[in-house]
Amino acid sequence: MAERVTIKQVANKLGVSMMTVSRALNNRPNVDEKTKKRVMETAREMGYIQNHIAKSLVQKRTFTVGIVVPEITHSFFPDAIKGMEEVINLAGYQIIFTHSAEDSKKEVAAIETLASKRVDGILISMAESVRDFSIYKQIINMKLPIVFFDRCVHNLGASCVGINDDESSFNITEYLVKKGYSKIAHLAGPTTISIGRERLNGYKRALLNSNIEVKDEYIKIAGLHETGGYEAMKELLSSPSDQLPEAVVCVNDPCAFGAMNAIKEAGLKIPEDIAVVGFTDDIRANLVTPSLTTIKQPAYEIGRKAAEKLIAHIENDSEPVEDIYLATEIVERKSTGI
Amino acid sequence: MAERVTIKQVANKLGVSMMTVSRALNNRPNVDEKTKKRVMETAREMGYIQNHIAKSLVQKRTFTVGIVVPEITHSFFPDAIKGMEEVINLAGYQIIFTHSAEDSKKEVAAIETLASKRVDGILISMAESVRDFSIYKQIINMKLPIVFFDRCVHNLGASCVGINDDESSFNITEYLVKKGYSKIAHLAGPTTISIGRERLNGYKRALLNSNIEVKDEYIKIAGLHETGGYEAMKELLSSPSDQLPEAVVCVNDPCAFGAMNAIKEAGLKIPEDIAVVGFTDDIRANLVTPSLTTIKQPAYEIGRKAAEKLIAHIENDSEPVEDIYLATEIVERKSTGI
DNA sequence: GGAAAAGATGTTAGCGTTAACAAGTAGACC
DNA sequence: GGTCTACTTGTTAACGCTAACATCTTTTCC
């Protein structure tokens, strides 16, 4: 990297002190207007660019926040990041982006690097494989604010922004019940992450609420991806034909796409033989055949809200820790036979 | 932010100098193994986390690279970013992520912030609206390496990684010609960015190459989004029926989706009345009806390659500036009537 | 056994900036 | 004219770390 112009050089050229230059460039009060103008001009002419690193060192603020996502290509995350970026940028901060690839080790490494880069706060959606929350506790103990989004950990002293998974899952299951289905299966997510547990719970509550027995044979752990959904559905389809489910609640849309493929491969029709619902409203949900009834998750708004909460925590020590749930809605399409 | 443990504190606790601690923590030679161990342990016990900001200040290296993308939700970019992240992370660097939202002012601001945060290099895919390259020149002049990806600017002294837009566009147009189409229209991108100009050029070359006249009425500027494609296609469809095109080459897949909607709305059939091809191989291309024949752009590989080139530039002053083109392929689907 | 080499540790200074205090300058007012 | 106030500018030190050099200790080898 070539030599960069420093405040000192600008000050020397103008025959003033570094402090005067610093004050002028940062638009502080108590600097003569004429001096300010002269400094600004000279700095521009000389190609001066502020050294944020040095500034961060003395101010102990970097105006940078870290983001940790488990999977960037899953459409929820780009949307959420877009929302975050807008809020964070407007507040005058930058984003250090890290990716855990659903790997808890990589997640820990990412968080440690963010801490060493002295970010002012961190937005995390935890990796599937995380079992140990001690890194979160450690970070929170250092008073480095964390806001979880989408995938939450409670009772750790960090805010979380997401949807009410339990309730949303309850709603879409109930929607199926009201449509007249009673043999309803669930392709569940990993029970290690909150969305897996809570969506399963909502599904169970909805059945019990309508006096439908919850059968273990109807619940298969499928994971969050298409292949998992495909495999789990194939397993369900191997049941004796009088015990086949009439409808399936999938933990998310990719899982539902996999399940739909398995159903079609078995020569069954959606929704005539088996109805399917997803969760996310993936960009593809409207395009698959038949189009998928699902829960619309407001990714962009979750991103915005999480970022707003984080900035609030950063700028105000007494900002209360809280869980924020955004509303979801059922998007009716053809996989449940409109 | 709470007080953080410093090297000085660790040194005092152990009764050694700061240098010894620094050397031990950075795993430098010429430190006694026992001392190293003691330091490591004490540091961990005390909860020491390296201050990368201070380190960056003295070393004049941040081990951070900036990424500037115009649109995070467009599926090409998440894929590209994923590739970049893997390479960058493995090389021991972090990413500062910025988003220009296709706005040249935001792009300039982002680049300036990245420079002031003293990133070691920048990966840019320029915004549509950029007319003025002086910020790029300024950055390159400071010896801060830039690698453009997907959307290139040539002759500026920066490497670029992308596909050969001209050739790919030539290929898919020729593919239509070989299928027997001769009335072939083009919904073009903005001519201000390289992909717009070069894809248009490839389209023209392919027609000329087969002795088909290039008609201005068959070329409409549609932009890069669905709505632009829709509007431009509607305009084309308003031609007298004997002058309607039989096939349309769209600048990208979203544009093609818009065009397909316009065609369907007009009561025409794809591909029987009008064939459509796109460019990108968006995640939706296989799911729309009919599925879209398109050019597969290796987003992930472009991301990896661009990141590799940037790291090479950062770590080796004499790394040659070059344009790198990755191969594309035509994905045949039903919109051209297999 | 002693000189040279190698290894371990320490000291000083500086990276570019700003906080905190100090000092100088001009205008206001009696 | 002198004192007070308000504004402008300057000085010093520090942020946490490491490069470069200096010093001390141990090992090696004739």
XYZ file of C-alpha atoms (C1' of nucleotides) in Angstrom:
736
model
C 0.000 0.000 0.000
C 1.366 3.400 -0.958
C 2.010 6.091 1.603
C -1.191 7.766 2.596
C -1.576 11.405 3.504
C -1.942 11.964 7.247
C -3.391 14.727 9.346
C 0.149 15.705 10.260
C 1.063 16.346 6.639
C -2.025 18.452 6.109
C -1.253 20.380 9.289
C 2.341 21.036 8.245
C 1.310 22.257 4.839
C -1.077 24.732 6.417
C 1.184 25.674 9.303
C -1.426 24.777 11.907
C -1.560 22.078 14.568
C -2.873 18.575 13.998
C -5.685 19.272 16.415
C -6.996 22.099 14.305
C -7.026 19.871 11.265
C -8.710 17.079 13.186
C -11.336 19.443 14.510
C -12.004 20.918 11.102
C -12.303 17.562 9.361
C -14.658 16.249 11.992
C -16.750 19.378 11.791
C -16.370 20.189 15.449
C -17.469 23.510 16.936
C -14.901 26.121 17.983
C -13.044 26.199 14.717
C -12.967 29.374 12.691
C -15.060 29.014 9.538
C -12.234 30.240 7.356
C -9.774 27.797 8.907
C -12.252 24.978 8.462
C -12.614 25.811 4.792
C -8.870 26.033 4.240
C -8.356 22.688 5.939
C -11.106 20.989 3.986
C -9.744 22.234 0.705
C -6.135 21.379 1.395
C -7.109 17.941 2.641
C -9.052 17.263 -0.525
C -6.260 18.546 -2.736
C -3.730 16.380 -0.979
C -5.997 13.340 -1.298
C -6.355 12.909 2.437
C -8.478 9.958 3.529
C -9.254 9.564 7.183
C -7.605 6.636 8.954
C -10.492 4.995 10.696
C -8.208 2.451 12.312
C -6.316 5.070 14.290
C -9.555 6.827 15.176
C -11.101 3.579 16.374
C -8.091 2.880 18.559
C -8.361 6.087 20.514
C -12.139 6.290 20.569
C -12.640 2.624 21.419
C -15.486 2.535 18.922
C -15.202 1.116 15.438
C -18.642 1.949 14.082
C -18.650 -1.541 12.731
C -21.026 -4.394 13.510
C -20.514 -8.067 12.811
C -23.036 -10.323 11.120
C -22.863 -14.090 11.437
C -25.123 -16.081 9.125
C -25.243 -19.833 8.718
C -26.004 -19.940 5.010
C -25.898 -17.041 2.620
C -27.562 -18.705 -0.351
C -30.759 -19.560 1.510
C -33.058 -16.749 0.289
C -34.120 -15.722 3.789
C -30.649 -14.437 4.617
C -29.969 -12.171 1.667
C -33.317 -10.528 2.345
C -32.561 -10.148 6.029
C -29.087 -8.802 5.296
C -30.558 -6.267 2.928
C -32.763 -4.951 5.708
C -29.863 -4.887 8.125
C -27.583 -3.142 5.704
C -30.028 -0.305 5.201
C -30.482 0.347 8.890
C -26.833 -0.097 9.803
C -25.585 2.075 6.999
C -28.014 4.837 7.812
C -26.846 4.808 11.411
C -23.288 5.362 10.191
C -21.942 1.872 10.777
C -20.344 -0.718 8.523
C -20.820 -4.470 8.390
C -18.244 -7.176 8.814
C -19.800 -10.213 7.227
C -19.037 -13.751 8.349
C -20.468 -17.088 7.363
C -20.574 -20.132 9.590
C -21.719 -22.627 6.945
C -23.828 -24.208 9.714
C -20.594 -25.237 11.429
C -20.309 -24.393 15.117
C -16.513 -24.282 15.025
C -16.493 -21.805 12.206
C -19.113 -19.810 14.086
C -16.968 -19.591 17.203
C -13.959 -18.574 15.115
C -16.033 -15.913 13.382
C -17.286 -14.490 16.664
C -13.781 -14.387 18.110
C -12.461 -12.583 15.073
C -15.303 -10.091 15.282
C -14.436 -9.478 18.906
C -10.775 -8.978 18.078
C -11.702 -6.592 15.295
C -13.529 -4.712 18.019
C -16.931 -4.540 16.384
C -19.420 -2.525 18.402
C -22.053 -5.248 18.273
C -22.951 -8.568 16.648
C -25.995 -9.926 14.825
C -26.137 -13.707 14.883
C -28.285 -16.409 13.454
C -26.767 -19.444 15.044
C -25.524 -22.493 13.156
C -27.539 -25.687 13.309
C -24.778 -27.631 14.961
C -24.260 -25.312 17.933
C -24.566 -27.101 21.285
C -22.452 -24.922 23.500
C -23.470 -21.358 24.255
C -20.381 -20.352 26.218
C -18.991 -18.157 23.461
C -22.221 -16.152 23.483
C -22.015 -15.783 27.239
C -18.403 -14.712 27.030
C -19.212 -12.021 24.487
C -22.215 -10.787 26.435
C -20.075 -10.641 29.570
C -17.684 -8.280 27.843
C -20.645 -5.983 27.309
C -20.406 -6.477 23.587
C -24.061 -6.366 22.531
C -25.482 -9.336 20.626
C -28.839 -9.542 18.911
C -29.953 -12.945 17.684
C -32.207 -13.107 14.674
C -34.403 -15.866 13.295
C -32.743 -18.550 15.383
C -32.790 -17.531 19.010
C -31.229 -18.491 22.283
C -33.168 -17.297 25.284
C -32.168 -16.351 28.821
C -28.658 -15.346 27.901
C -29.140 -11.632 28.234
C -29.339 -10.940 24.511
C -32.279 -9.666 22.516
C -33.758 -11.725 19.740
C -35.796 -10.764 16.713
C -37.758 -13.369 14.847
C -41.173 -14.739 14.381
C -43.212 -16.731 16.804
C -42.419 -20.142 15.379
C -44.639 -22.001 17.764
C -47.651 -19.870 17.003
C -47.054 -19.746 13.255
C -46.695 -23.497 13.124
C -49.849 -23.808 15.223
C -51.681 -21.582 12.758
C -50.748 -23.430 9.620
C -51.478 -26.793 11.209
C -54.831 -25.519 12.354
C -55.428 -24.257 8.828
C -55.039 -27.844 7.609
C -57.351 -29.131 10.335
C -59.994 -26.632 9.308
C -59.635 -27.818 5.731
C -60.742 -31.208 7.036
C -57.447 -33.022 7.319
C -56.801 -35.048 10.420
C -53.975 -37.407 9.454
C -51.333 -34.716 9.528
C -47.614 -35.516 9.594
C -44.682 -33.247 10.421
C -41.260 -33.159 8.808
C -39.342 -31.530 11.620
C -36.135 -29.509 11.763
C -33.227 -30.311 14.042
C -34.400 -30.079 17.629
C -31.138 -28.425 18.557
C -32.222 -25.096 17.166
C -35.163 -23.110 18.331
C -37.075 -23.167 15.066
C -36.950 -26.958 15.003
C -38.289 -27.321 18.534
C -40.871 -24.586 18.381
C -42.374 -25.479 15.027
C -42.723 -29.045 16.219
C -44.376 -27.792 19.362
C -46.841 -25.608 17.485
C -47.768 -28.535 15.295
C -48.455 -30.700 18.340
C -50.451 -28.006 20.117
C -52.666 -27.488 17.077
C -53.479 -31.187 16.886
C -54.184 -31.487 20.607
C -56.270 -28.339 20.467
C -58.523 -30.082 17.961
C -58.472 -33.359 19.858
C -56.354 -35.112 17.280
C -53.920 -37.645 18.619
C -50.229 -36.821 18.121
C -48.580 -39.888 16.626
C -44.836 -40.370 16.808
C -44.896 -42.227 13.475
C -46.087 -39.036 11.866
C -43.117 -37.013 13.065
C -39.819 -37.371 11.202
C -36.670 -35.316 11.679
C -35.878 -34.025 8.209
C -33.397 -31.210 8.746
C -33.603 -27.934 6.910
C -32.708 -28.976 3.402
C -34.317 -30.441 0.342
C -32.572 -33.795 0.555
C -33.625 -34.236 4.184
C -37.213 -33.506 3.255
C -37.034 -35.963 0.396
C -35.628 -38.777 2.532
C -37.965 -38.199 5.445
C -40.988 -38.127 3.151
C -39.926 -41.378 1.525
C -39.837 -42.921 4.954
C -43.339 -41.670 5.697
C -44.549 -43.034 2.370
C -43.328 -46.499 3.277
C -46.097 -46.747 5.877
C -49.004 -49.127 5.143
C -51.340 -47.330 2.777
C -54.171 -46.991 5.305
C -51.805 -45.158 7.610
C -50.469 -42.679 5.061
C -50.853 -39.061 6.110
C -53.256 -36.850 4.183
C -51.223 -33.735 4.794
C -47.659 -32.822 5.763
C -46.437 -29.789 7.674
C -42.828 -29.176 6.666
C -40.364 -27.276 8.805
C -39.415 -25.024 5.895
C -39.887 -24.623 2.155
C -36.767 -26.427 0.966
C -37.808 -29.397 3.062
C -41.270 -29.156 1.489
C -39.795 -29.132 -2.016
C -37.936 -32.330 -1.212
C -41.080 -33.878 0.211
C -43.072 -32.901 -2.879
C -40.542 -34.634 -5.086
C -40.803 -37.787 -3.018
C -44.611 -37.700 -3.204
C -44.596 -37.206 -6.966
C -42.058 -39.981 -7.405
C -44.334 -42.321 -5.469
C -47.011 -41.604 -8.058
C -49.222 -39.714 -5.644
C -50.892 -36.391 -6.318
C -50.579 -33.109 -4.439
C -52.925 -32.049 -2.927
C -55.428 -34.810 -3.858
C -53.528 -37.614 -2.138
C -51.322 -35.642 0.186
C -51.403 -31.896 0.870
C -48.154 -30.129 1.697
C -47.386 -26.902 3.518
C -44.033 -25.213 3.985
C -42.617 -22.398 6.034
C -40.588 -19.395 4.802
C -42.225 -18.352 1.515
C -39.088 -19.026 -0.447
C -38.853 -17.304 -3.812
C -39.545 -20.690 -5.413
C -42.723 -21.441 -3.447
C -44.903 -19.745 -6.029
C -43.157 -21.451 -8.922
C -43.160 -25.122 -8.026
C -46.006 -27.316 -9.252
C -48.335 -27.217 -7.494
C -47.484 -23.907 -5.891
C -46.776 -24.249 -2.200
C -48.977 -23.032 0.632
C -46.620 -21.668 3.234
C -45.957 -19.176 6.028
C -44.586 -15.872 4.888
C -41.644 -14.919 7.049
C -40.850 -11.221 6.877
C -37.114 -11.611 6.315
C -36.413 -8.033 5.324
C -38.322 -6.670 8.315
C -36.608 -9.106 10.669
C -33.291 -7.822 9.362
C -34.289 -4.212 9.863
C -35.697 -4.778 13.325
C -32.708 -6.796 14.499
C -30.329 -4.123 13.257
C -32.376 -1.376 14.910
C -32.325 -3.246 18.182
C -28.583 -3.801 17.971
C -27.860 -0.149 17.258
C -30.081 0.759 20.183
C -28.133 -1.574 22.465
C -24.847 -0.126 21.233
C -25.853 3.468 21.695
C -27.764 3.076 24.902
C -26.521 0.885 27.716
C -29.914 0.713 29.318
C -31.788 -0.447 26.236
C -33.884 -3.354 27.542
C -33.126 -6.888 26.407
C -36.227 -8.329 24.811
C -37.578 -10.875 22.358
C -39.346 -9.279 19.451
C -41.746 -11.289 17.347
C -42.916 -10.122 13.955
C -46.235 -11.219 12.514
C -46.414 -13.980 9.917
C -49.187 -14.817 7.526
C -50.336 -17.908 5.702
C -49.957 -17.686 1.934
C -52.579 -19.971 0.411
C -51.551 -21.720 -2.781
C -52.372 -24.915 -4.605
C -50.515 -27.515 -2.566
C -53.417 -27.508 -0.137
C -56.034 -27.425 -2.885
C -57.338 -23.877 -2.634
C -17.909 -1.626 26.129
C -16.309 -3.055 29.242
C -12.591 -2.829 29.886
C -10.729 -5.409 27.896
C -7.584 -7.194 28.991
C -4.461 -5.908 27.256
C -1.059 -7.374 26.554
C 0.331 -5.051 29.208
C -1.881 -6.561 31.876
C -0.899 -10.069 30.897
C 2.778 -9.044 30.919
C 2.516 -7.474 34.375
C 0.801 -10.509 35.806
C 3.612 -12.723 34.561
C 6.409 -10.295 35.315
C 7.680 -10.300 31.730
C 7.803 -7.624 29.071
C 5.008 -6.855 26.659
C 7.201 -7.978 23.794
C 7.528 -11.462 25.210
C 3.783 -11.723 25.519
C 3.288 -10.386 22.020
C 5.804 -12.824 20.616
C 4.280 -15.751 22.453
C 0.730 -14.953 21.415
C 1.729 -14.550 17.798
C 3.663 -17.762 17.889
C 6.921 -16.157 16.858
C 10.265 -17.935 17.034
C 12.816 -17.092 19.724
C 10.502 -17.551 22.637
C 11.124 -20.264 25.157
C 8.525 -23.035 24.893
C 7.794 -22.871 28.605
C 7.348 -19.121 28.508
C 5.059 -19.447 25.510
C 2.924 -21.937 27.356
C 2.734 -19.795 30.483
C 1.749 -16.778 28.446
C -0.896 -18.657 26.489
C -2.450 -20.016 29.631
C -2.451 -16.771 31.549
C -3.882 -14.940 28.550
C -6.706 -17.436 28.271
C -7.408 -17.325 32.000
C -7.538 -13.555 31.948
C -9.859 -13.600 28.939
C -7.414 -11.786 26.722
C -8.660 -11.087 23.189
C -6.245 -9.615 20.720
C -6.912 -6.036 19.666
C -6.778 -6.230 15.934
C -7.288 -2.502 15.607
C -4.043 -1.680 17.376
C -2.236 -4.376 15.455
C -3.560 -3.073 12.150
C -2.411 0.427 13.004
C 1.187 -0.551 13.490
C 1.330 -3.166 10.763
C -0.526 -1.082 8.200
C -2.448 -4.189 7.244
C -5.963 -4.953 8.367
C -6.423 -8.419 6.883
C -9.794 -7.179 5.765
C -11.168 -6.854 2.262
C -14.158 -4.849 1.152
C -16.960 -6.164 -1.038
C -19.283 -3.827 -2.913
C -22.338 -5.419 -4.479
C -25.186 -3.656 -6.232
C -27.973 -5.973 -5.139
C -27.781 -8.644 -2.504
C -31.099 -10.339 -3.187
C -30.349 -11.126 -6.818
C -29.354 -14.809 -6.555
C -26.091 -14.341 -8.468
C -24.581 -12.287 -5.664
C -25.216 -14.526 -2.672
C -23.623 -17.355 -4.640
C -20.658 -15.213 -5.608
C -20.264 -13.968 -2.042
C -20.288 -17.509 -0.771
C -17.375 -18.349 -3.041
C -15.532 -15.213 -1.994
C -16.101 -15.834 1.670
C -14.579 -19.291 1.508
C -11.426 -18.121 -0.225
C -11.029 -14.965 1.827
C -11.606 -16.681 5.124
C -9.151 -19.440 4.316
C -6.524 -16.832 3.488
C -7.007 -15.349 6.957
C -8.926 -12.242 5.944
C -12.328 -10.860 6.886
C -14.979 -9.200 4.749
C -16.491 -5.774 5.115
C -19.717 -5.956 3.202
C -21.290 -2.960 1.507
C -24.295 -2.589 -0.739
C -24.707 0.097 -3.355
C -28.357 -0.639 -4.198
C -27.402 0.176 -7.819
C -26.819 3.776 -6.735
C -23.536 5.337 -7.818
C -23.498 7.803 -4.923
C -23.889 5.038 -2.403
C -21.185 3.132 -4.198
C -18.715 6.017 -3.952
C -19.539 6.459 -0.275
C -19.030 2.740 0.315
C -15.658 2.737 -1.430
C -14.502 5.776 0.538
C -15.501 4.175 3.800
C -13.676 1.005 2.854
C -10.581 3.053 2.091
C -10.828 4.849 5.414
C -11.252 1.541 7.206
C -7.990 0.630 5.515
C -9.120 -2.575 3.871
C -6.287 -4.356 2.093
C -8.261 -4.725 -1.130
C -11.711 -4.323 -2.668
C -13.994 -6.557 -4.729
C -16.507 -4.548 -6.729
C -19.408 -5.241 -8.982
C -20.286 -1.758 -10.099
C -23.728 -0.199 -9.816
C -25.812 0.269 -12.945
C -25.885 4.003 -12.622
C -22.117 4.574 -12.479
C -20.879 7.004 -15.142
C -17.741 8.329 -13.527
C -14.784 6.067 -12.875
C -12.637 8.589 -11.028
C -13.155 6.954 -7.648
C -11.803 3.689 -9.046
C -8.795 5.490 -10.448
C -8.196 7.240 -7.158
C -8.238 3.965 -5.254
C -6.007 2.228 -7.766
C -3.583 5.156 -7.573
C -3.219 4.622 -3.843
C -2.092 1.093 -4.650
C -5.144 -0.303 -2.986
C -5.895 -3.370 -5.126
C -9.314 -3.656 -6.762
C -10.754 -6.658 -8.538
C -13.974 -6.161 -10.457
C -16.298 -9.090 -10.803
C -19.207 -9.759 -13.146
C -19.469 -6.138 -14.219
C -16.119 -4.918 -15.437
C -14.350 -1.722 -16.274
C -11.347 -2.218 -18.510
C -8.105 -0.299 -18.956
C -8.064 1.072 -15.447
C -5.324 -1.114 -14.123
C -7.580 -3.465 -12.189
C -8.214 -7.137 -12.799
C -11.664 -8.385 -13.624
C -13.259 -11.779 -13.239
C -16.418 -12.629 -15.095
C -17.728 -14.389 -18.071
C -17.316 -13.452 -21.675
C -20.665 -11.754 -22.089
C -20.196 -11.049 -25.746
C -19.351 -14.623 -26.587
C -22.022 -16.154 -24.338
C -24.652 -13.916 -25.839
C -23.364 -14.815 -29.293
C -23.683 -18.498 -28.427
C -27.231 -18.413 -27.186
C -28.361 -16.267 -30.089
C -26.697 -18.656 -32.496
C -28.432 -21.497 -30.685
C -31.761 -19.876 -31.578
C -30.654 -19.374 -35.170
C -29.743 -23.038 -35.446
C -33.180 -23.914 -34.099
C -34.521 -22.169 -37.182
C -35.518 -18.804 -35.734
C -34.614 -15.721 -37.700
C -36.883 -13.011 -36.313
C -34.971 -12.663 -33.082
C -35.417 -9.686 -30.754
C -33.239 -8.558 -27.864
C -34.322 -7.098 -24.549
C -31.135 -5.312 -23.631
C -29.622 -4.177 -20.340
C -28.448 -0.651 -19.643
C -25.668 0.190 -22.076
C -23.824 1.968 -19.297
C -22.601 -1.276 -17.815
C -20.430 -3.781 -19.561
C -22.883 -6.658 -19.473
C -25.507 -4.521 -21.209
C -23.191 -3.477 -24.017
C -21.466 -6.789 -24.519
C -24.540 -8.971 -24.501
C -26.099 -6.660 -27.046
C -22.974 -6.895 -29.122
C -22.881 -10.689 -29.010
C -26.504 -10.793 -30.103
C -25.754 -8.551 -33.072
C -22.654 -10.491 -34.058
C -24.546 -13.770 -34.046
C -27.214 -12.387 -36.356
C -24.689 -10.853 -38.733
C -22.699 -14.040 -38.668
C -25.740 -15.855 -40.033
C -26.571 -13.083 -42.472
C -29.628 -11.976 -40.567
C -30.339 -8.287 -40.625
C -30.095 -6.501 -37.271
C -33.254 -4.449 -36.864
C -33.402 -1.583 -34.414
C -37.098 -2.235 -33.807
C -36.123 -5.611 -32.392
C -33.851 -4.113 -29.769
C -35.402 -2.631 -26.645
C -33.630 -1.403 -23.545
C -35.293 -3.298 -20.716
C -32.953 -2.896 -17.757
C -32.075 -5.742 -15.447
C -35.360 -6.312 -13.665
C -38.617 -8.120 -14.154
C -40.713 -4.996 -14.600
C -38.355 -3.660 -17.270
C -38.591 -6.941 -19.158
C -42.357 -6.892 -18.895
C -42.698 -3.348 -20.208
C -40.187 -3.798 -23.012
C -41.856 -7.003 -24.136
C -45.245 -5.317 -24.192
C -43.770 -2.712 -26.473
C -42.426 -5.379 -28.806
C -45.800 -7.097 -28.820
C -47.475 -3.941 -30.021
C -45.784 -4.368 -33.415
C -47.950 -5.390 -36.381
C -48.493 -9.124 -36.153
C -46.424 -9.961 -39.221
C -43.467 -8.212 -37.643
C -43.654 -9.942 -34.284
C -40.429 -11.655 -33.280
C -40.360 -15.438 -33.063
C -37.765 -15.471 -30.338
C -36.412 -13.103 -27.703
C -32.932 -12.991 -26.196
C -33.212 -11.392 -22.751
C -30.325 -9.725 -21.002
C -30.914 -11.762 -17.848
C -33.385 -14.154 -16.283
C -35.460 -11.660 -14.291
C -35.940 -9.682 -17.499
C -36.980 -12.930 -19.207
C -39.516 -13.687 -16.473
C -41.085 -10.282 -17.043
C -41.119 -10.855 -20.781
C -42.746 -14.250 -20.337
C -45.513 -12.709 -18.290
C -46.142 -10.125 -20.996
C -46.274 -12.826 -23.672
C -48.697 -14.960 -21.681
C -50.882 -11.950 -20.946
C -51.066 -11.243 -24.672
C -52.517 -14.711 -25.119
C -49.479 -16.027 -26.935
C -47.740 -19.314 -26.238
C -44.126 -19.966 -25.262
C -42.330 -21.364 -27.202
C -44.901 -22.006 -29.962
C -45.534 -18.342 -30.725
C -42.443 -16.783 -29.206
C -39.411 -18.536 -27.754
C -37.565 -16.917 -24.855
C -34.028 -17.269 -23.559
C -32.510 -15.698 -20.473
C -29.077 -15.296 -19.000
C -27.919 -16.182 -15.450
C -29.642 -19.482 -14.641
C -31.508 -17.975 -11.741
C -32.805 -20.432 -9.162
C -36.288 -19.840 -10.605
C -35.376 -20.593 -14.231
C -36.155 -24.261 -13.817
C -39.421 -23.596 -12.026
C -41.262 -21.134 -14.233
C -43.670 -22.456 -16.839
C -42.332 -23.204 -19.341
C -38.897 -23.653 -17.822
C -36.410 -21.152 -19.168
C -33.536 -21.895 -21.519
C -30.674 -19.767 -20.297
C -26.937 -19.318 -19.905
C -25.513 -20.763 -16.737
C -23.249 -18.238 -15.114
C -20.853 -19.822 -12.636
C -21.494 -17.362 -9.802
C -19.781 -19.324 -7.073
C -16.686 -19.890 -9.197
C -16.587 -16.241 -10.221
C -16.647 -15.328 -6.538
C -13.833 -17.721 -5.721
C -11.702 -16.672 -8.655
C -12.169 -12.964 -7.988
C -11.248 -13.426 -4.345
C -8.197 -15.483 -5.255
C -7.049 -12.816 -7.664
C -7.547 -10.089 -5.078
C -5.586 -11.930 -2.412
C -2.839 -12.497 -4.968
C -2.733 -8.773 -5.734
C -2.623 -7.946 -2.029
C 0.137 -10.356 -1.204
C 2.233 -9.857 -4.297
C 2.816 -6.422 -5.771
C 3.843 -7.828 -9.100
C 0.781 -9.998 -9.617
C -0.254 -9.175 -13.190
C -3.477 -7.295 -13.858
C -5.653 -9.395 -16.119
C -9.186 -10.133 -17.220
C -10.267 -13.641 -16.399
C -13.207 -15.203 -18.189
C -14.916 -18.302 -16.894
C -16.759 -20.641 -19.210
C -20.559 -20.535 -19.495
C -22.910 -23.136 -20.844
C -26.348 -23.121 -22.349
C -28.959 -24.839 -20.214
C -31.663 -26.089 -22.567
C -35.170 -26.034 -21.200
C -38.690 -25.756 -22.531
C -38.950 -22.062 -23.367
C -37.186 -22.825 -26.631
C -39.185 -25.973 -27.275
C -36.593 -28.682 -26.577
C 38.158 -22.388 29.275
C 36.924 -18.829 26.417
C 35.156 -16.858 22.189
C 31.594 -17.003 19.064
C 27.011 -18.182 17.831
C 22.374 -18.799 18.916
C 18.549 -18.031 21.676
C 15.608 -15.464 24.967
C 14.105 -11.244 26.731
C 13.888 -6.266 27.229
C 13.750 -1.176 25.758
C 12.433 2.501 22.932
C 9.801 4.555 19.681
C 6.140 5.062 16.691
C 1.665 3.724 13.910
C -2.459 8.172 13.130
C -5.654 9.826 15.702
C -8.227 12.358 19.479
C -9.238 13.663 24.702
C -8.114 16.738 27.988
C -6.103 20.394 29.360
C -3.428 24.820 28.439
C -2.778 29.009 26.325
C -3.392 32.636 23.290
C -6.479 36.159 20.905
C -10.207 39.095 20.126
C -14.270 41.449 21.409
C -17.442 43.400 25.107
C -18.316 46.221 28.736
C -17.805 49.382 32.610
C -7.643 51.056 29.743
C -8.290 46.991 32.062
C -10.839 42.941 33.081
C -13.870 39.400 31.835
C -15.818 36.278 28.520
C -15.981 33.638 24.423
C -13.760 31.803 20.920
C -9.762 29.734 18.592
C -5.634 27.233 18.561
C -1.907 24.502 20.536
C 0.479 20.886 23.611
C 0.835 16.574 25.727
C -0.276 12.078 26.371
C -2.563 8.040 25.378
C -5.123 4.208 22.710
C -2.707 -1.245 22.298
C 0.326 -3.057 19.707
C 4.823 -4.427 17.225
C 9.431 -3.267 14.545
C 13.938 -2.579 15.356
C 17.457 -2.535 17.988
C 19.847 -3.652 22.483
C 21.045 -6.654 26.063
C 21.450 -10.637 28.590
C 21.773 -15.800 28.847
C 22.815 -20.194 27.244
C 24.924 -23.367 24.159
C 28.543 -24.853 21.023
C 32.943 -25.977 19.723
C 37.879 -25.697 19.176
